[in-house]
Amino acid sequence: MASLGMYRQLSRSLSSASASSLFSRGGNATRSRVSRKYSNAAAAVVEDPIIAPVSVNYKQLLIDGKFVNAASGKTLPTLDPRTGDVIAHVAEADAEDINRAVAAARKAFDEGPWPKMPAYERQRILLRFADLLEKHNDELAALETWDSGKPYEQCAKVEVPMMTRLVRYYAGWADKIHGLTAPADGPYHVETLHEPIGVVGQIIPWNFPLLMFTWKIGPALACGNTIVLKTSDLTPLSALFASNLLHEAGLPPGVLNVVSGFGPTAGAAIASHMDVDKVAFTGSTNTGKAILEMAAKSNLKPVTLELGGKSPFIVCEDADIDKAVELAHFALFFNQGQCCCAGSRTFVHERVYDEFVEKAKARALKRTVGDPFKGGIEQGPQIDMKQFEKIMKYIKSGVESGATLEAGGDRLGNKGYYIKPTVFSNVKDDMLIAKDEIFGPVQSILKFRDLDEVIRRANNTHYGLAAGVLTQNIETAHTLTRALRVGSVWVNCFDIFDAAIPFGGYKMSGQGREKGMYSLSNYLQVKAVITPLKNPAWL
């Protein structure tokens, strides 16, 4: 498939979902019990969580091709967001483990076969890896759902297939990375070589563990680098499983090392390590600043950052309101609102504002919330108690600052980290819910009068990751897409993520680009080679 639009894929899967559970509490086809229902919504919390249909087989650090315990013997718990219960205890890496992983990656780069391997052979290994991802699609999806709380249908039908597609995309690039020859003012042969940068440190977040794993390792491996990758301490399981598949596909030992640990220990050790040649990070803006500082203070290693956002979603007066409501709903609530590019500032033209608010409220009340393993569920729990409490504080702030609470605003159920889909109207630009990245299911609807005003207000933020534009006027679309200071603009769509489409931010939303051909430059050095020519036939 050339393109996988999340909205399109999820709409299909949810509309065709059966009312029965994907998996039962006891492994048979019986339906899960529903504890209670709230208002008009189809939202319900499952009292007895459905048993995850997968086992946790990989809980250690992956260093030099082997699963090993942390040097300290420490482990960290990874929790089920549906209940807060421990799924497994995973090895907790610290600085000593990072040293071991970096040493393995350095040896694999300096002495091992990966950068010396013909590019076609690297391509074949990546293609075998993609085949294995496809074969284990459902297991990967189940691990991702269990560990992160996102709906199983989202993982199985959208995210793991996107992951597989992206691996094949970068496999295709492996034997197409080359330099150029250039003319010089004199008798010289000039060529440029594109060389792998070396040992790459990569740090991924908890909101899209598998996709971010692939966004990072795909271009780095295609270019011939070796890697030390740190998973989030909240969601380590799926990356460890996938890493084992990559070694099964033929990846040499030491090329990819995967560690689980905390940012201040394992993450800081990677960012400040003198033998790491480059760092790539996805996460919060504040952490990105710290990583940039550590990289500069160590060996001045280059850094690419994909950071936070507060993306505007602009509904013009000529937009199809029903379509606009559905897209705006998806732009904000997808993945429990835990998206860096979420359309979290919904700007609506004053002429259609009231209609939009009423329909947005109605859509939120119909959103299905519950056990993410249950069929037809649109929204699972937030990732953990810390994030849950942060979101609830922002909801309280919205009420106290004078915004109108149209829907939601409360916890859903009494177990796990579920929050009712929340909608605020009459939101002002200076309110915290309009300025800060909430990272949760909270929609803020703002009113605007004309294009000049909405451009100024949309750009009045430290962030610049993405934007959505809903209009039937091509001139309006062109005006907005060029004026908005963001890395991605979706016109009459949202969250269209294809392997070939670059993604990244302006301003404090980061630097560098993920995906597509642009990401390859993050993992390459350019070397100029100049040789004198004697009696050349031409210059």
XYZ file of C-alpha atoms in Angstrom, residues 310 312 314 345-350 353 426-430 434 445-463 484 507:
37
model
C 0.233 22.605 20.017
C -3.885 24.454 15.135
C -8.481 25.582 11.294
C -6.297 24.158 19.145
C -9.486 23.921 17.094
C -10.010 27.336 15.439
C -13.526 27.680 13.980
C -14.862 30.603 11.936
C -17.441 32.627 13.857
C -18.868 28.228 15.379
C -15.255 29.701 24.445
C -11.543 29.084 24.863
C -9.229 32.106 24.836
C -5.643 32.147 23.606
C -4.165 32.987 27.012
C -4.859 26.748 24.670
C -12.501 25.196 20.458
C -11.618 28.809 19.680
C -13.466 31.359 17.514
C -11.905 33.496 14.739
C -13.123 36.134 12.249
C -10.753 36.180 9.246
C -7.618 34.623 7.790
C -5.186 37.320 8.941
C -6.390 36.890 12.499
C -6.243 33.099 12.553
C -2.785 33.043 10.933
C -1.450 35.398 13.587
C -3.034 33.434 16.434
C -2.118 30.014 15.040
C 1.534 31.063 14.763
C 1.593 32.685 18.209
C 3.165 29.680 19.949
C 6.614 28.314 20.701
C 5.671 25.162 18.808
C 1.567 28.607 8.925
C 10.687 26.433 16.282
